Amino acid sequence: MKFLVLALATLALAVSAQLQHNGAWGTRGPQDVLLFRENVVAKSKWLRVNKVDLSYPQRGQNGGTITAINVYDGSTNGKGGYAKIKAGGVGQNNVTIRFKSQRGKAMNFTVEIYGQK
């Protein structure tokens, strides 16, 4: 009986930890600074998948060398979207991240990019 309760508790913890679709690339060092922070929000569209591309540096900005990219999913119920790097990334001075919602769902992400200027 104790084993069953422990197994169910472990399973519940594992499932709840996977509900958010966070992403992390690279490692933030002690000398790194926050280069860019942006919220990516898209309302739900009936039976549609939202796609949003976010690029750093944006027009008129000077980009630093990227050491870490953190993407935080604001949806804690597992119905948020997904993020993946399309171009650039860690070790470069630019990145393009594609955000994709689940069908018929909204998305809310916070992106933080750290690096050296």
Coordinates of N, CA and C in Angstrom, one line a residue:
M1 N 0.8 -1.2 0.0 CA 0.0 0.0 0.0 C 0.9 1.3 0.0
K2 N 1.9 1.3 0.9 CA 2.8 2.4 0.9 C 3.5 2.6 -0.5
F3 N 3.8 1.5 -1.1 CA 4.5 1.6 -2.4 C 3.6 2.3 -3.4
L4 N 2.3 1.9 -3.4 CA 1.3 2.4 -4.3 C 1.1 3.9 -4.1
V5 N 1.0 4.4 -2.9 CA 0.9 5.8 -2.6 C 2.1 6.6 -3.0
L6 N 3.3 6.0 -2.7 CA 4.5 6.7 -3.1 C 4.6 6.7 -4.7
A7 N 4.3 5.7 -5.4 CA 4.3 5.7 -6.8 C 3.3 6.7 -7.4
L8 N 2.1 6.8 -6.9 CA 1.2 7.8 -7.3 C 1.6 9.2 -7.1
A9 N 2.2 9.5 -5.9 CA 2.7 10.8 -5.6 C 3.9 11.2 -6.5
T10 N 4.7 10.2 -6.8 CA 5.8 10.5 -7.8 C 5.3 10.8 -9.2
L11 N 4.3 10.0 -9.6 CA 3.7 10.2 -10.9 C 3.0 11.6 -11.0
A12 N 2.3 12.0 -10.0 CA 1.6 13.3 -9.9 C 2.6 14.4 -10.0
L13 N 3.7 14.3 -9.3 CA 4.8 15.3 -9.3 C 5.4 15.4 -10.7
A14 N 5.7 14.3 -11.3 CA 6.3 14.3 -12.6 C 5.4 14.9 -13.7
V15 N 4.1 14.6 -13.6 CA 3.1 15.2 -14.5 C 3.0 16.7 -14.3
S16 N 2.9 17.1 -13.1 CA 2.7 18.6 -12.8 C 4.0 19.4 -13.3
A17 N 5.2 18.8 -13.2 CA 6.4 19.4 -13.6 C 6.4 19.6 -15.1
Q18 N 5.7 18.7 -15.8 CA 5.8 18.8 -17.3 C 4.7 19.6 -17.9
L19 N 3.8 20.2 -17.1 CA 2.7 21.0 -17.6 C 3.2 22.3 -18.3
Q20 N 4.2 22.9 -17.7 CA 4.7 24.1 -18.3 C 5.7 23.7 -19.4
H21 N 5.8 24.5 -20.5 CA 6.7 24.2 -21.6 C 7.8 25.2 -21.6
N22 N 8.6 25.2 -20.5 CA 9.7 26.1 -20.4 C 10.9 25.6 -21.3
G23 N 11.8 26.5 -21.7 CA 13.0 26.1 -22.4 C 14.2 26.9 -21.9
A24 N 15.3 26.2 -22.0 CA 16.6 26.8 -21.5 C 17.7 26.3 -22.4
W25 N 18.4 27.3 -23.0 CA 19.6 27.0 -23.8 C 20.8 27.7 -23.3
G26 N 21.9 27.1 -23.2 CA 23.1 27.8 -22.7 C 23.2 27.8 -21.2
T27 N 24.2 28.5 -20.7 CA 24.5 28.7 -19.3 C 24.8 30.2 -19.0
R28 N 24.1 30.7 -18.0 CA 24.3 32.1 -17.6 C 25.5 32.1 -16.7
G29 N 26.5 33.0 -17.0 CA 27.7 33.1 -16.2 C 27.6 34.3 -15.3
P30 N 28.6 34.5 -14.4 CA 28.6 35.6 -13.4 C 28.8 37.0 -14.0
Q31 N 29.4 37.0 -15.2 CA 29.6 38.3 -15.9 C 28.6 38.7 -16.9
D32 N 27.6 37.8 -17.1 CA 26.5 38.0 -18.1 C 25.5 39.0 -17.6
V33 N 25.0 39.8 -18.6 CA 23.9 40.7 -18.3 C 22.7 40.4 -19.1
L34 N 21.5 40.9 -18.6 CA 20.3 40.7 -19.4 C 20.3 41.6 -20.6
L35 N 20.4 41.0 -21.8 CA 20.4 41.7 -23.0 C 19.0 42.1 -23.5
F36 N 18.1 41.2 -23.2 CA 16.7 41.4 -23.9 C 15.7 40.6 -23.0
R37 N 14.6 41.2 -22.9 CA 13.4 40.6 -22.2 C 12.2 41.0 -22.9
E38 N 11.3 40.0 -23.2 CA 10.1 40.3 -24.0 C 9.0 39.3 -23.6
N39 N 7.8 39.8 -23.6 CA 6.6 38.9 -23.4 C 6.0 38.6 -24.8
V40 N 5.7 37.4 -25.0 CA 5.1 36.9 -26.3 C 3.7 36.4 -25.9
V41 N 2.7 37.1 -26.4 CA 1.3 36.8 -26.0 C 0.5 36.7 -27.3
A42 N -0.3 35.7 -27.4 CA -1.2 35.5 -28.5 C -2.6 35.0 -28.0
K43 N -3.6 35.6 -28.3 CA -5.0 35.1 -27.9 C -5.3 33.8 -28.7
S44 N -6.2 33.1 -28.1 CA -6.6 31.8 -28.7 C -7.5 32.1 -30.0
K45 N -7.4 31.3 -31.0 CA -8.2 31.4 -32.2 C -8.8 30.0 -32.4
W46 N -10.1 30.0 -32.6 CA -10.8 28.8 -32.7 C -10.3 27.8 -33.7
L47 N -9.9 26.6 -33.3 CA -9.3 25.6 -34.1 C -8.1 26.0 -34.9
R48 N -7.4 27.0 -34.4 CA -6.2 27.5 -35.1 C -4.9 27.3 -34.2
V49 N -3.8 27.2 -34.9 CA -2.5 27.3 -34.2 C -1.8 28.6 -34.4
N50 N -1.5 29.3 -33.4 CA -0.8 30.6 -33.5 C 0.7 30.3 -33.6
K51 N 1.3 31.1 -34.5 CA 2.8 31.0 -34.7 C 3.3 32.4 -34.6
V52 N 4.3 32.6 -33.8 CA 5.0 34.0 -33.6 C 6.5 33.8 -33.6
D53 N 7.2 34.6 -34.4 CA 8.6 34.5 -34.5 C 9.1 35.8 -33.7
L54 N 10.1 35.6 -32.8 CA 10.7 36.7 -32.1 C 12.2 36.7 -32.5
S55 N 12.7 37.9 -32.9 CA 14.1 38.0 -33.2 C 14.8 38.9 -32.3
Y56 N 16.0 38.6 -32.0 CA 17.0 39.5 -31.2 C 18.2 39.5 -32.0
P57 N 18.9 40.7 -32.2 CA 18.4 42.0 -31.8 C 17.3 42.5 -32.7
Q58 N 16.4 43.3 -32.1 CA 15.4 43.9 -32.9 C 16.0 45.1 -33.7
R59 N 15.3 45.6 -34.7 CA 15.8 46.7 -35.5 C 16.2 47.9 -34.6
G60 N 17.4 48.4 -34.9 CA 17.9 49.5 -34.1 C 18.7 49.1 -32.9
Q61 N 18.7 47.8 -32.5 CA 19.5 47.4 -31.3 C 20.8 46.8 -31.8
N62 N 21.8 47.0 -30.9 CA 23.1 46.3 -31.1 C 23.0 45.0 -30.3
G63 N 23.3 43.9 -30.9 CA 23.3 42.6 -30.2 C 24.6 42.3 -29.5
G64 N 24.5 41.7 -28.4 CA 25.7 41.2 -27.7 C 25.8 39.7 -28.0
T65 N 26.9 39.1 -27.5 CA 27.1 37.6 -27.7 C 26.2 36.9 -26.7
I66 N 25.4 36.0 -27.2 CA 24.4 35.3 -26.3 C 25.1 34.2 -25.6
T67 N 24.8 34.1 -24.3 CA 25.3 32.9 -23.5 C 24.2 32.1 -23.0
A68 N 23.0 32.6 -22.8 CA 21.9 31.9 -22.3 C 20.6 32.4 -22.8
I69 N 19.6 31.6 -23.1 CA 18.3 31.9 -23.5 C 17.3 31.1 -22.6
N70 N 16.5 31.9 -21.9 CA 15.4 31.2 -21.0 C 14.1 31.6 -21.5
V71 N 13.2 30.6 -21.7 CA 11.8 30.8 -22.1 C 10.9 30.3 -21.1
Y72 N 10.1 31.1 -20.5 CA 9.2 30.7 -19.4 C 7.7 30.7 -19.9
D73 N 7.1 29.6 -19.8 CA 5.7 29.4 -20.2 C 4.8 30.0 -19.1
G74 N 3.9 31.0 -19.4 CA 3.0 31.5 -18.4 C 1.8 30.7 -18.1
S75 N 1.6 29.7 -18.9 CA 0.5 28.8 -18.8 C 0.9 27.6 -17.9
T76 N 0.3 27.4 -16.8 CA 0.7 26.3 -15.8 C -0.2 25.1 -16.0
N77 N -1.1 25.1 -16.9 CA -2.1 24.0 -16.9 C -1.8 23.0 -18.1
G78 N -0.6 23.2 -18.8 CA -0.2 22.3 -19.8 C -0.9 22.7 -21.2
K79 N -1.6 23.8 -21.2 CA -2.3 24.2 -22.5 C -1.6 25.4 -23.2
G80 N -0.4 25.6 -22.8 CA 0.4 26.7 -23.4 C 1.0 26.2 -24.7
G81 N 2.0 27.0 -25.2 CA 2.6 26.6 -26.5 C 4.0 26.0 -26.3
Y82 N 4.7 26.1 -27.4 CA 6.1 25.5 -27.4 C 7.0 26.5 -28.1
A83 N 8.3 26.5 -27.7 CA 9.2 27.4 -28.3 C 10.4 26.6 -28.8
K84 N 11.0 27.0 -30.0 CA 12.2 26.4 -30.5 C 13.0 27.4 -31.2
I85 N 14.3 27.2 -31.2 CA 15.2 28.1 -31.9 C 15.2 27.8 -33.4
K86 N 14.9 28.8 -34.2 CA 14.9 28.6 -35.7 C 16.3 29.0 -36.3
A87 N 16.9 30.1 -35.7 CA 18.2 30.5 -36.3 C 19.0 31.2 -35.2
G88 N 20.3 31.2 -35.4 CA 21.2 31.8 -34.4 C 21.2 31.0 -33.1
G89 N 21.4 31.7 -32.0 CA 21.4 31.1 -30.7 C 22.6 31.4 -29.8
V90 N 22.9 30.5 -28.9 CA 24.0 30.6 -28.0 C 25.3 30.7 -28.7
G91 N 26.2 31.6 -28.3 CA 27.5 31.8 -28.9 C 27.4 32.7 -30.1
Q92 N 26.2 33.2 -30.5 CA 26.1 34.1 -31.6 C 25.5 35.4 -31.1
N93 N 25.4 36.4 -32.0 CA 24.9 37.7 -31.6 C 23.4 37.9 -32.1
N94 N 22.8 36.8 -32.5 CA 21.4 36.9 -32.9 C 20.7 35.6 -32.6
V95 N 19.4 35.7 -32.6 CA 18.5 34.5 -32.4 C 17.1 34.8 -32.9
T96 N 16.5 33.8 -33.5 CA 15.1 33.8 -33.9 C 14.5 32.6 -33.2
I97 N 13.4 32.9 -32.4 CA 12.7 31.8 -31.7 C 11.3 31.8 -32.2
R98 N 10.8 30.6 -32.6 CA 9.5 30.3 -33.1 C 8.6 29.8 -31.9
F99 N 7.5 30.5 -31.6 CA 6.5 30.2 -30.6 C 5.3 29.6 -31.3
K100 N 4.8 28.5 -30.8 CA 3.7 27.9 -31.4 C 2.7 27.5 -30.4
S101 N 1.4 27.9 -30.5 CA 0.4 27.5 -29.5 C -0.2 26.1 -29.8
Q102 N -0.8 25.6 -28.9 CA -1.6 24.4 -29.1 C -2.9 24.8 -29.9
R103 N -3.5 23.9 -30.6 CA -4.6 24.2 -31.4 C -5.8 24.8 -30.6
G104 N -6.2 26.0 -30.9 CA -7.3 26.6 -30.2 C -7.0 27.2 -28.9
K105 N -5.7 27.2 -28.5 CA -5.3 27.7 -27.2 C -4.5 29.0 -27.4
A106 N -4.5 29.8 -26.3 CA -3.7 31.0 -26.2 C -2.3 30.6 -25.8
M107 N -1.3 31.6 -25.9 CA 0.0 31.4 -25.4 C 0.5 32.6 -24.7
N108 N 1.4 32.4 -23.7 CA 1.9 33.5 -22.9 C 3.3 33.1 -22.5
F109 N 4.3 33.7 -23.1 CA 5.7 33.3 -22.8 C 6.5 34.6 -22.4
T110 N 7.5 34.4 -21.5 CA 8.5 35.4 -21.2 C 9.8 34.9 -21.7
V111 N 10.5 35.7 -22.5 CA 11.8 35.4 -23.0 C 12.9 36.3 -22.3
E112 N 14.0 35.6 -21.8 CA 15.1 36.4 -21.3 C 16.4 35.9 -22.0
I113 N 17.1 36.9 -22.6 CA 18.4 36.5 -23.2 C 19.5 37.2 -22.5
Y114 N 20.5 36.4 -22.1 CA 21.6 36.9 -21.3 C 22.9 36.8 -22.2
G115 N 23.9 37.6 -21.9 CA 25.1 37.5 -22.7 C 26.1 38.6 -22.3
Q116 N 27.0 38.8 -23.2 CA 28.1 39.8 -23.0 C 28.0 40.9 -24.0
K117 N 28.1 42.1 -23.6 CA 28.0 43.2 -24.6 C 29.3 43.5 -25.2

